[in-house]
Short mmCIF file of C-alpha atoms in Angstrom, two decimals:
data_model
loop_
_atom_site.label_atom_id
_atom_site.label_comp_id
_atom_site.label_asym_id
_atom_site.label_seq_id
_atom_site.Cartn_x
_atom_site.Cartn_y
_atom_site.Cartn_z
CA MET A 527 26.45 119.84 10.77
CA ALA A 528 24.78 118.76 14.04
CA ALA A 529 21.36 119.78 12.70
CA GLN A 530 22.03 117.80 9.53
CA ALA A 531 22.93 114.72 11.56
CA GLU A 532 19.79 115.08 13.70
CA ALA A 533 17.57 115.38 10.62
CA LEU A 534 19.23 112.37 9.02
CA ALA A 535 18.72 110.31 12.16
CA GLN A 536 14.97 110.92 11.93
CA ASP A 537 14.96 109.28 8.52
CA SER A 538 13.90 105.62 8.51
CA LEU A 539 16.03 102.70 7.47
CA GLY A 540 13.26 101.32 5.29
CA TRP A 541 13.05 104.49 3.21
CA ARG A 542 16.82 104.62 2.87
CA VAL A 543 17.00 101.03 1.60
CA LEU A 544 14.27 101.75 -0.94
CA GLY A 545 16.39 104.67 -2.12
CA HIS A 546 19.46 102.43 -2.46
CA ALA A 547 17.34 99.95 -4.44
CA ARG A 548 16.32 102.70 -6.89
CA ASN A 549 19.78 104.23 -7.24
CA HIS A 550 21.97 101.10 -7.06
CA PRO A 551 19.65 98.16 -7.74
CA GLU A 552 22.37 95.61 -8.56
CA ARG A 553 24.68 96.44 -5.69
CA ARG A 554 24.95 93.55 -3.25
CA ALA A 555 23.08 94.35 -0.04
CA VAL A 556 23.69 91.19 1.99
CA VAL A 557 25.98 88.19 1.45
CA CYS A 558 25.68 85.04 3.58
CA ASP A 559 27.97 82.05 3.02
CA GLY A 560 28.69 83.36 -0.48
CA ALA A 561 25.04 83.73 -1.54
CA ALA A 562 24.09 87.34 -2.27
CA SER A 563 20.95 89.45 -2.40
CA THR A 564 21.07 92.77 -4.26
CA TYR A 565 19.34 95.90 -3.01
CA ARG A 566 16.65 95.39 -5.66
CA GLU A 567 16.06 91.80 -4.55
CA MET A 568 16.24 92.54 -0.84
CA ALA A 569 13.88 95.53 -1.04
CA GLY A 570 11.40 93.64 -3.22
CA LEU A 571 11.22 90.66 -0.86
CA ALA A 572 11.05 92.87 2.23
CA LEU A 573 8.18 94.95 0.76
CA ARG A 574 6.13 91.81 0.06
CA CYS A 575 6.90 90.43 3.51
CA ALA A 576 5.93 93.75 5.11
CA SER A 577 2.65 93.71 3.20
CA ARG A 578 1.93 90.17 4.42
CA LEU A 579 2.59 91.28 8.00
CA ARG A 580 0.18 94.19 7.63
CA ASN A 581 -2.45 91.88 6.09
CA MET A 582 -2.20 89.74 9.23
CA GLY A 583 -3.17 92.74 11.34
CA LEU A 584 0.28 93.78 12.52
CA VAL A 585 0.38 97.57 12.44
CA GLY A 586 3.07 100.19 12.78
CA GLY A 587 3.61 101.11 16.41
CA GLY A 588 1.29 98.30 17.55
CA ASN A 589 1.56 95.98 20.55
CA THR A 590 1.82 92.72 18.61
CA ARG A 591 5.25 91.82 17.33
CA VAL A 592 7.32 89.57 15.07
CA GLY A 593 9.78 87.08 16.56
CA LEU A 594 12.89 85.72 14.85
CA LEU A 595 14.54 82.49 15.99
CA ALA A 596 17.14 81.53 13.41
CA ASN A 597 20.75 81.41 12.38
CA ASN A 598 22.07 84.15 10.13
CA SER A 599 20.62 84.01 6.60
CA LEU A 600 19.44 86.20 3.75
CA ASP A 601 15.88 85.52 4.94
CA PHE A 602 16.78 86.77 8.41
CA ALA A 603 17.99 90.07 6.93
CA ALA A 604 14.91 90.41 4.68
CA ALA A 605 12.52 89.73 7.58
CA ALA A 606 14.29 92.33 9.73
CA LEU A 607 14.04 94.86 6.88
CA ALA A 608 10.35 94.01 6.39
CA CYS A 609 9.66 94.97 10.00
CA GLN A 610 11.49 98.25 9.45
CA LEU A 611 9.31 98.99 6.41
CA ALA A 612 6.07 98.01 8.15
CA GLY A 613 6.90 99.83 11.39
CA VAL A 614 6.39 96.57 13.29
CA ALA A 615 8.67 95.74 16.21
CA LEU A 616 11.09 92.85 15.71
CA VAL A 617 12.01 90.49 18.56
CA PRO A 618 15.23 88.61 17.68
CA LEU A 619 15.31 85.72 20.15
CA PRO A 620 18.50 84.21 21.64
CA ALA A 621 18.72 80.68 20.29
CA LEU A 622 21.06 79.45 23.03
CA VAL A 623 18.49 79.48 25.84
CA THR A 624 15.99 76.82 26.83
CA PRO A 625 12.56 76.59 25.12
CA ASP A 626 10.69 77.52 28.31
CA ALA A 627 12.77 80.73 28.59
CA LEU A 628 11.93 81.47 24.94
CA GLY A 629 8.25 80.94 25.71
CA ARG A 630 8.37 83.54 28.47
CA MET A 631 10.05 86.03 26.14
CA ILE A 632 7.44 85.39 23.41
CA ASP A 633 4.63 86.02 25.90
CA ASP A 634 6.26 89.09 27.40
CA ALA A 635 6.88 90.69 23.99
CA GLY A 636 3.46 89.97 22.50
CA VAL A 637 4.89 87.93 19.61
CA VAL A 638 2.12 86.64 17.31
CA LEU A 639 4.30 85.45 14.42
CA LEU A 640 7.60 83.62 14.75
CA PHE A 641 10.02 83.23 11.84
CA HIS A 642 12.31 80.27 12.50
CA ASP A 643 14.72 78.06 10.57
CA ARG A 644 15.01 74.27 10.57
CA ASP A 645 17.80 74.26 13.12
CA HIS A 646 15.34 75.68 15.63
CA ASP A 647 12.16 73.78 14.71
CA ARG A 648 11.97 71.97 18.04
CA GLN A 649 12.67 75.07 20.14
CA ALA A 650 10.04 77.02 18.20
CA LEU A 651 7.38 74.31 18.65
CA ILE A 652 7.97 73.88 22.38
CA ALA A 653 8.27 77.60 23.10
CA THR A 654 5.12 78.60 21.21
CA ALA A 655 3.14 75.70 22.71
CA GLN A 656 3.85 77.23 26.12
CA ALA A 657 2.79 80.74 25.04
CA SER A 658 -0.57 82.00 26.25
CA ALA A 659 -1.50 83.45 22.84
CA ASN A 660 -1.65 81.74 19.46
CA VAL A 661 1.63 82.22 17.60
CA GLN A 662 1.91 81.52 13.87
CA LEU A 663 5.11 79.70 12.86
CA VAL A 664 6.75 80.59 9.54
CA PRO A 665 9.87 78.67 8.41
CA ILE A 666 12.69 80.67 6.79
CA GLY A 667 16.30 80.20 5.74
CA GLY A 668 17.91 77.11 4.27
CA ALA A 669 18.62 76.29 0.64
CA GLU A 670 15.02 76.89 -0.43
CA PRO A 671 13.68 80.47 -0.67
CA THR A 672 11.13 79.86 2.10
CA LEU A 673 10.41 83.51 2.91
CA GLU A 674 10.00 84.20 -0.81
CA ARG A 675 7.43 81.42 -1.04
CA TRP A 676 5.50 82.79 1.97
CA CYS A 677 5.29 86.23 0.33
CA ARG A 678 5.04 85.22 -3.33
CA SER A 679 1.37 86.06 -3.97
CA THR A 680 1.42 89.26 -1.88
CA GLU A 681 1.49 92.71 -3.44
CA PRO A 682 4.36 94.90 -2.21
CA LEU A 683 3.62 97.20 0.70
CA ASP A 684 2.73 100.81 -0.05
CA ALA A 685 5.32 102.01 2.44
CA LYS A 686 4.32 104.84 4.77
CA SER A 687 6.42 107.05 7.01
CA ILE A 688 7.58 105.60 10.32
CA ASP A 689 7.11 107.45 13.61
CA PRO A 690 10.61 107.60 15.17
CA SER A 691 9.13 107.03 18.63
CA TRP A 692 7.69 103.62 17.68
CA THR A 693 9.50 100.55 18.96
CA SER A 694 11.89 99.16 16.37
CA ASP A 695 12.94 96.06 18.28
CA LEU A 696 13.05 94.33 21.65
CA ILE A 697 16.35 92.70 22.63
CA TYR A 698 16.15 90.10 25.41
CA SER A 699 18.86 88.84 27.70
CA SER A 700 19.37 85.13 28.16
CA GLY A 701 17.88 83.39 31.19
CA THR A 702 16.56 80.12 32.54
CA THR A 703 14.25 81.42 35.26
CA GLY A 704 11.89 84.36 35.49
CA THR A 705 11.26 86.59 32.49
CA PRO A 706 14.31 88.45 31.17
CA LYS A 707 13.85 92.15 30.49
CA GLY A 708 13.13 93.20 26.92
CA ILE A 709 15.20 96.25 25.98
CA ALA A 710 13.17 98.46 23.66
CA GLN A 711 14.90 100.47 20.94
CA SER A 712 12.98 103.07 18.96
CA PHE A 713 13.23 103.65 15.22
CA GLY A 714 14.65 107.08 15.97
CA SER A 715 17.33 105.64 18.24
CA ARG A 716 18.35 103.07 15.61
CA GLY A 717 18.71 105.85 13.04
CA ALA A 718 20.76 107.96 15.45
CA GLN A 719 23.01 104.97 16.08
CA CYS A 720 23.70 104.58 12.36
CA VAL A 721 24.56 108.28 12.08
CA SER A 722 26.77 108.34 15.17
CA LEU A 723 28.93 105.46 13.90
CA ALA A 724 29.44 106.89 10.41
CA PRO A 725 32.70 108.71 11.35
CA LEU A 726 34.34 105.32 11.81
CA GLY A 727 34.45 105.09 8.04
CA VAL A 728 31.25 103.42 6.92
CA GLY A 729 29.54 104.50 3.70
CA PRO A 730 27.98 103.24 0.45
CA ASP A 731 31.24 101.64 -0.70
CA THR A 732 31.89 99.84 2.60
CA ASN A 733 32.06 96.06 2.72
CA LEU A 734 31.21 95.25 6.35
CA LEU A 735 31.90 91.78 7.74
CA HIS A 736 30.08 90.68 10.87
CA THR A 737 31.09 87.54 12.75
CA ILE A 738 28.41 86.79 15.35
CA SER A 739 24.71 85.98 15.36
CA MET A 740 22.30 88.71 14.35
CA TYR A 741 19.90 88.02 17.19
CA SER A 742 22.33 89.89 19.45
CA ASN A 743 22.08 93.66 19.64
CA PHE A 744 25.63 93.92 18.28
CA GLY A 745 24.66 91.81 15.27
CA LEU A 746 21.44 93.64 14.50
CA SER A 747 23.20 97.01 14.86
CA ALA A 748 25.83 96.01 12.31
CA LEU A 749 23.20 94.93 9.76
CA LEU A 750 21.18 98.13 10.16
CA LEU A 751 24.31 100.28 9.94
CA SER A 752 25.41 98.68 6.68
CA LEU A 753 21.95 98.88 5.08
CA TRP A 754 21.45 102.46 6.28
CA TRP A 755 24.52 103.66 4.36
CA GLY A 756 24.00 101.41 1.33
CA GLY A 757 27.04 99.19 1.85
CA THR A 758 27.41 95.43 1.52
CA PHE A 759 26.95 93.30 4.63
CA PHE A 760 28.82 89.99 4.88
CA MET A 761 27.92 87.31 7.39
CA LEU A 762 28.10 83.59 8.02
CA ARG A 763 25.25 81.26 8.88
CA LYS A 764 27.51 79.84 11.57
CA PHE A 765 30.87 81.28 12.56
CA SER A 766 34.19 79.58 12.01
CA GLY A 767 37.61 81.21 11.95
CA ALA A 768 38.47 79.39 8.71
CA ALA A 769 35.32 80.71 7.00
CA VAL A 770 36.15 84.29 8.02
CA VAL A 771 39.67 83.87 6.64
CA ASP A 772 38.17 82.69 3.35
CA ILE A 773 36.05 85.85 3.14
CA LEU A 774 39.03 88.06 3.99
CA ALA A 775 41.05 86.34 1.26
CA GLY A 776 38.33 86.57 -1.40
CA GLU A 777 36.65 89.93 -0.72
CA ARG A 778 37.76 93.50 -0.05
CA ILE A 779 36.59 93.85 3.54
CA ASP A 780 36.75 97.44 4.77
CA MET A 781 35.27 96.99 8.25
CA ALA A 782 34.88 93.92 10.49
CA TRP A 783 32.91 93.54 13.72
CA PHE A 784 33.94 90.94 16.28
CA ALA A 785 33.23 89.60 19.72
CA PRO A 786 36.47 88.66 21.49
CA ALA A 787 35.84 84.95 20.88
CA THR A 788 35.42 85.37 17.12
CA LEU A 789 38.39 87.72 16.84
CA VAL A 790 40.75 85.36 18.66
CA ARG A 791 39.61 82.38 16.59
CA THR A 792 39.99 84.37 13.36
CA VAL A 793 43.54 85.62 13.93
CA GLU A 794 44.60 82.12 15.03
CA ALA A 795 43.03 80.39 12.00
CA PRO A 796 45.35 78.94 9.32
CA GLY A 797 46.00 81.33 6.46
CA PHE A 798 45.00 84.47 8.39
CA ALA A 799 48.28 86.33 7.90
CA ASP A 800 48.27 85.74 4.14
CA ALA A 801 44.59 86.73 3.84
CA VAL A 802 45.02 90.16 5.47
CA ARG A 803 48.50 91.03 4.22
CA GLY A 804 48.28 94.30 2.29
CA HIS A 805 44.55 94.69 3.08
CA PRO A 806 44.01 97.22 5.87
CA CYS A 807 40.66 96.99 7.63
CA ILE A 808 38.80 98.83 10.40
CA LYS A 809 38.15 96.39 13.27
CA LEU A 810 35.64 96.76 16.10
CA CYS A 811 35.57 94.40 19.07
CA ALA A 812 32.97 94.50 21.85
CA GLY A 813 31.47 92.30 24.52
CA ALA A 814 34.27 91.25 26.88
CA PRO A 815 37.88 92.09 27.72
CA LEU A 816 40.76 91.06 25.49
CA SER A 817 44.16 90.34 27.00
CA ASP A 818 47.08 92.62 26.16
CA THR A 819 48.66 89.73 24.21
CA GLN A 820 45.53 89.31 22.08
CA LYS A 821 45.29 93.06 21.47
CA ARG A 822 48.91 93.22 20.40
CA GLN A 823 48.42 90.22 18.10
CA VAL A 824 45.71 92.13 16.21
CA VAL A 825 47.50 95.49 16.15
CA GLU A 826 50.75 93.98 14.89
CA GLY A 827 49.24 91.38 12.56
CA TRP A 828 46.45 93.27 10.81
CA ASP A 829 46.82 96.73 9.32
CA GLY A 830 44.17 99.37 9.91
CA PRO A 831 42.40 100.94 12.89
CA PHE A 832 41.37 98.64 15.74
CA PHE A 833 38.74 99.84 18.23
CA ASP A 834 37.85 98.25 21.54
CA VAL A 835 34.20 99.23 22.11
CA TYR A 836 32.35 99.67 25.40
CA GLY A 837 28.61 100.06 25.80
CA GLN A 838 25.42 98.16 26.45
CA THR A 839 22.21 97.38 24.64
CA GLU A 840 20.56 99.90 26.97
CA THR A 841 22.97 102.74 26.14
CA GLY A 842 24.51 102.04 22.77
CA THR A 843 28.25 102.65 22.39
CA LEU A 844 29.64 104.92 25.11
CA THR A 845 33.42 104.77 24.66
CA MET A 846 36.02 103.52 22.20
CA LEU A 847 39.68 102.76 22.65
CA PRO A 848 41.74 103.06 19.44
CA MET A 849 44.18 100.24 20.10
CA HIS A 850 46.28 101.25 17.10
CA ALA A 851 46.90 104.74 18.51
CA ALA A 852 46.35 104.61 22.28
CA PRO A 853 49.33 104.82 24.66
CA SER A 854 50.24 101.41 26.04
CA ASP A 855 49.47 102.54 29.60
CA LYS A 856 45.82 103.04 28.54
CA TRP A 857 45.35 99.62 26.95
CA LYS A 858 43.47 98.21 29.93
CA SER A 859 40.95 101.07 29.82
CA VAL A 860 37.88 101.11 27.56
CA GLY A 861 38.82 104.40 25.94
CA THR A 862 37.33 107.86 25.84
CA VAL A 863 33.72 108.99 25.53
CA LEU A 864 32.27 109.46 22.03
CA PRO A 865 31.47 113.06 20.97
CA SER A 866 27.70 112.40 21.11
CA VAL A 867 27.88 110.82 24.59
CA GLN A 868 28.18 112.00 28.18
CA VAL A 869 29.25 109.74 31.04
CA ARG A 870 28.95 110.36 34.77
CA ILE A 871 30.34 108.34 37.69
CA LEU A 872 27.80 108.12 40.52
CA ASP A 873 28.11 107.17 44.18
CA ASP A 874 25.45 105.20 46.05
CA ASP A 875 23.54 108.41 46.77
CA ASP A 876 23.49 109.48 43.10
CA ASN A 877 26.10 112.19 43.56
CA VAL A 878 28.48 112.81 40.66
CA LEU A 879 32.01 111.77 41.58
CA PRO A 880 35.21 113.55 40.48
CA PRO A 881 37.87 112.08 38.16
CA GLY A 882 39.69 109.15 39.73
CA ALA A 883 36.84 108.11 42.04
CA GLU A 884 35.12 104.74 41.57
CA GLY A 885 31.36 104.54 41.19
CA GLU A 886 28.56 103.36 38.94
CA ILE A 887 28.85 104.38 35.30
CA ALA A 888 25.81 106.19 33.85
CA GLY A 889 25.58 107.19 30.19
CA HIS A 890 23.60 109.73 28.16
CA SER A 891 23.45 109.55 24.37
CA THR A 892 21.16 109.79 21.38
CA THR A 893 21.07 105.98 21.30
CA LEU A 894 19.61 105.25 24.74
CA MET A 895 16.99 102.54 24.97
CA ALA A 896 13.37 103.64 24.97
CA GLY A 897 13.10 101.58 28.17
CA TYR A 898 12.56 98.10 29.48
CA HIS A 899 9.38 96.71 27.97
CA ALA A 900 6.48 96.79 30.47
CA ARG A 901 8.87 97.22 33.42
CA ASP A 902 8.07 100.56 35.07
CA GLU A 903 9.96 99.71 38.26
CA ALA A 904 13.06 98.59 36.36
CA ASN A 905 12.95 101.76 34.24
CA ALA A 906 12.70 103.97 37.31
CA SER A 907 15.74 102.31 38.90
CA ALA A 908 17.75 102.40 35.66
CA HIS A 909 17.30 106.12 35.00
CA TRP A 910 19.12 109.14 36.43
CA ARG A 911 18.94 112.80 35.41
CA ASP A 912 21.68 115.42 35.68
CA GLU A 913 21.31 119.04 36.76
CA ALA A 914 20.20 120.00 33.23
CA GLY A 915 17.49 117.35 33.19
CA ARG A 916 19.31 115.07 30.70
CA LEU A 917 18.35 111.43 30.98
CA TYR A 918 21.08 108.88 31.75
CA VAL A 919 20.93 105.09 31.98
CA ARG A 920 22.82 103.39 34.79
CA THR A 921 25.02 100.63 33.40
CA GLY A 922 25.43 98.56 36.56
CA ASP A 923 29.19 98.68 35.93
CA VAL A 924 31.61 100.24 38.39
CA GLY A 925 34.34 102.39 36.90
CA ARG A 926 36.42 105.54 37.08
CA ILE A 927 37.52 108.25 34.67
CA ASP A 928 41.17 109.22 34.84
CA GLU A 929 42.70 112.68 34.44
CA ASP A 930 43.08 112.11 30.67
CA GLY A 931 39.41 111.23 30.16
CA TYR A 932 39.87 107.44 29.81
CA LEU A 933 37.21 105.22 31.34
CA TRP A 934 38.38 102.22 33.38
CA LEU A 935 36.09 99.34 34.37
CA CYS A 936 36.56 98.11 37.93
CA ASP A 937 33.76 95.62 38.50
CA ARG A 938 30.19 94.79 37.55
CA LYS A 939 27.70 96.09 40.05
CA LYS A 940 24.99 93.85 38.68
CA ASP A 941 27.20 90.77 38.70
CA MET A 942 26.70 90.00 35.01
CA ILE A 943 29.11 87.83 33.04
CA ILE A 944 29.80 88.70 29.39
CA SER A 945 30.93 85.59 27.51
CA GLY A 946 31.59 85.72 23.77
CA GLY A 947 29.60 88.97 23.60
CA TYR A 948 26.50 87.54 25.33
CA ASN A 949 25.11 88.55 28.71
CA ILE A 950 24.94 85.77 31.30
CA TYR A 951 23.32 86.29 34.68
CA PRO A 952 24.94 84.13 37.40
CA ALA A 953 21.73 83.99 39.46
CA ASP A 954 20.08 81.91 36.72
CA ILE A 955 22.81 79.26 36.93
CA GLU A 956 22.94 79.45 40.72
CA ARG A 957 19.22 78.68 40.95
CA VAL A 958 19.69 75.57 38.84
CA LEU A 959 22.65 74.43 40.95
CA SER A 960 20.65 74.91 44.15
CA ASP A 961 18.25 72.20 42.92
CA HIS A 962 20.96 69.56 43.19
CA PRO A 963 20.44 67.57 46.39
CA ALA A 964 24.12 67.74 47.38
CA VAL A 965 24.57 71.50 46.92
CA PHE A 966 24.22 73.78 49.95
CA GLU A 967 25.46 77.10 48.54
CA ALA A 968 26.49 78.20 45.05
CA ALA A 969 28.20 81.22 43.55
CA VAL A 970 28.92 81.65 39.83
CA VAL A 971 31.51 84.15 38.67
CA GLY A 972 33.16 85.05 35.39
CA CYS A 973 36.74 83.84 34.95
CA ALA A 974 39.21 84.47 32.13
CA SER A 975 38.75 82.35 29.00
CA HIS A 976 41.00 82.23 25.95
CA ARG A 977 38.09 81.52 23.62
CA TRP A 978 35.23 83.52 25.18
CA GLY A 979 37.00 86.35 26.99
CA GLU A 980 35.10 85.37 30.12
CA THR A 981 33.31 82.16 31.07
CA PRO A 982 31.16 81.05 34.04
CA VAL A 983 32.78 79.08 36.87
CA ALA A 984 30.76 77.67 39.78
CA PHE A 985 31.99 77.59 43.39
CA LEU A 986 30.00 75.36 45.71
CA THR A 987 29.67 74.13 49.24
CA LEU A 988 27.98 70.80 49.94
CA ARG A 989 25.26 69.89 52.39
CA GLU A 990 26.40 68.21 55.57
CA GLY A 991 27.04 64.54 54.93
CA ALA A 992 26.70 64.90 51.14
CA SER A 993 29.39 64.00 48.63
CA ALA A 994 29.71 64.90 44.95
CA ASP A 995 32.26 64.92 42.14
CA GLU A 996 33.15 68.26 40.55
CA GLU A 997 32.98 66.97 36.97
CA GLU A 998 29.69 65.16 37.60
CA LEU A 999 28.21 68.38 38.99
CA ARG A 1000 29.46 70.31 35.97
CA ALA A 1001 27.80 67.83 33.59
CA TRP A 1002 24.59 67.93 35.66
CA VAL A 1003 24.18 71.71 35.57
CA ASN A 1004 25.29 72.05 31.94
CA ALA A 1005 22.53 69.67 30.89
CA ARG A 1006 19.97 72.03 32.45
CA VAL A 1007 21.04 75.49 31.26
CA GLY A 1008 21.36 77.20 27.89
CA THR A 1009 24.45 76.63 25.75
CA MET A 1010 26.08 79.97 26.57
CA GLN A 1011 25.37 79.48 30.30
CA ARG A 1012 27.37 76.27 30.62
CA VAL A 1013 30.02 76.46 33.32
CA ALA A 1014 33.62 75.79 32.39
CA ALA A 1015 34.58 74.45 35.80
CA VAL A 1016 33.14 73.56 39.21
CA ARG A 1017 35.11 73.95 42.42
CA ILE A 1018 33.86 72.51 45.73
CA LEU A 1019 35.04 74.56 48.72
CA ALA A 1020 34.76 74.12 52.48
CA ALA A 1021 33.14 77.59 52.71
CA LEU A 1022 32.36 80.57 50.49
CA PRO A 1023 33.61 84.01 51.54
CA ASN A 1024 30.82 86.11 53.07
CA GLY A 1025 30.51 89.76 53.99
CA THR A 1026 29.00 91.21 57.15
CA MET A 1027 25.49 91.00 55.69
CA GLY A 1028 25.93 87.34 54.65
CA LYS A 1029 26.38 88.20 50.96
CA ILE A 1030 28.82 86.00 49.09
CA LEU A 1031 31.88 88.02 48.11
CA LYS A 1032 32.25 87.09 44.46
CA ARG A 1033 35.11 89.46 43.84
CA THR A 1034 37.04 87.66 46.57
CA LEU A 1035 36.28 84.32 44.90
CA ARG A 1036 37.61 85.60 41.59
CA ASP A 1037 40.73 87.11 43.13
CA GLU A 1038 41.57 84.07 45.28
CA HIS A 1039 41.04 81.43 42.60
CA ALA A 1040 42.06 83.20 39.38
CA ALA A 1041 45.68 82.06 39.69
CA SER A 1042 44.83 78.38 40.25
CA LEU A 1043 42.29 78.34 37.41
CA GLY A 1044 44.50 80.24 34.99
CA THR A 1045 43.01 81.17 31.63
CA LEU A 1046 40.40 78.57 30.80
CA PRO A 1047 39.92 77.29 27.21
#
């Protein structure tokens, strides 16, 4: 069985979709806002798009890549599939960052063609104008079949085999300063990911609903998983809880993927209870913690398995907690390690710690990243090998494994905030705040949010003799960062807590001010 799974994982998604198009041509492949594309239509468009990419000089396994800056759409899915067929790396870009940050990502990745929709025209123009290389802009999405028009006179690609070691995609974090790291995933790793998640219950008859943007790793993974197994993938151009309820009421949804923010807004939307009554569904939620109340609301109000998922873009899924079956005293954990995964807890000297001890979480799996793109130093610091020579990736999270094998998260070693399923680096926001003439010192931490799971909050001290208003400072910084980086609150303090080495103690800030802040909107 293991050998079968390994062989299947070396298959390519492009070949599998072509097989689905031959065997089930009229089955819906992707549905967005009610509009559908069958496997025949999706494969045909993707083959012509892949041929056009090859005609432009983009080659399988090459160093020039295709960027995607767009909301969810049928064209988005077809362009992603075209890259899979051509063996060309896809770079889905986070739309919620500033254009100059996008320009740095485009340069770093070697993007020479950027698909974008009308909602992101301005960002695309500014970002590519800043790029050092010439980048061709191609509009997609919308009511008109724009990708179809771009490919119309092109003969379909004569698809070749894909080397599993080639880069399938580069996923970038958000950021306002510096160049975020591009996380490279290989074609082989993407295939292994699709195989490893199959036991959850996904197959050719599965209707899979995804509720966040596909430029995230979580979104792209869901699309590839559904297409790999020949199911039908449902998505929305833009999320709303009411729109998800409409889909749940009108379609047989077998599996649904959520970030905490989209899950909370779905179960609280009018008509939710009626839409899911008598329709069990497998639910996956990843990206940030849910409160016990929110978890119970889902378990009690929606039949079917409910999994809280822990992992990173760098590692893939490491653990799952089956909320529907886990003992209540384990609900604050992130579950147990998947069968294809190994997790170690490391101390500061890279020694493996015993159960119960806190340390950095490192994971080994078949879905590890190929590495950070063009970042040898970052790769060296991210990797660790066990006594058998197996490669692990350090997560930057601090945790412990209890005597029953459940993994508990204690803190984030790398200080990252996860808000609505997206990674936010406090240092980026802190650098912007430090530019304000009244600000002497700034620390940004993640605080509890009803809507996002976690949201940035800024704690500041002012320069001697300076004065400032907290709400004015909040508006000032929010006008200068990406949408997902906006702070929910600013608090001006007389001093920030510091350790013996002068480092701001962010955990102390969170602990001391969590009660006064409460759960933010």
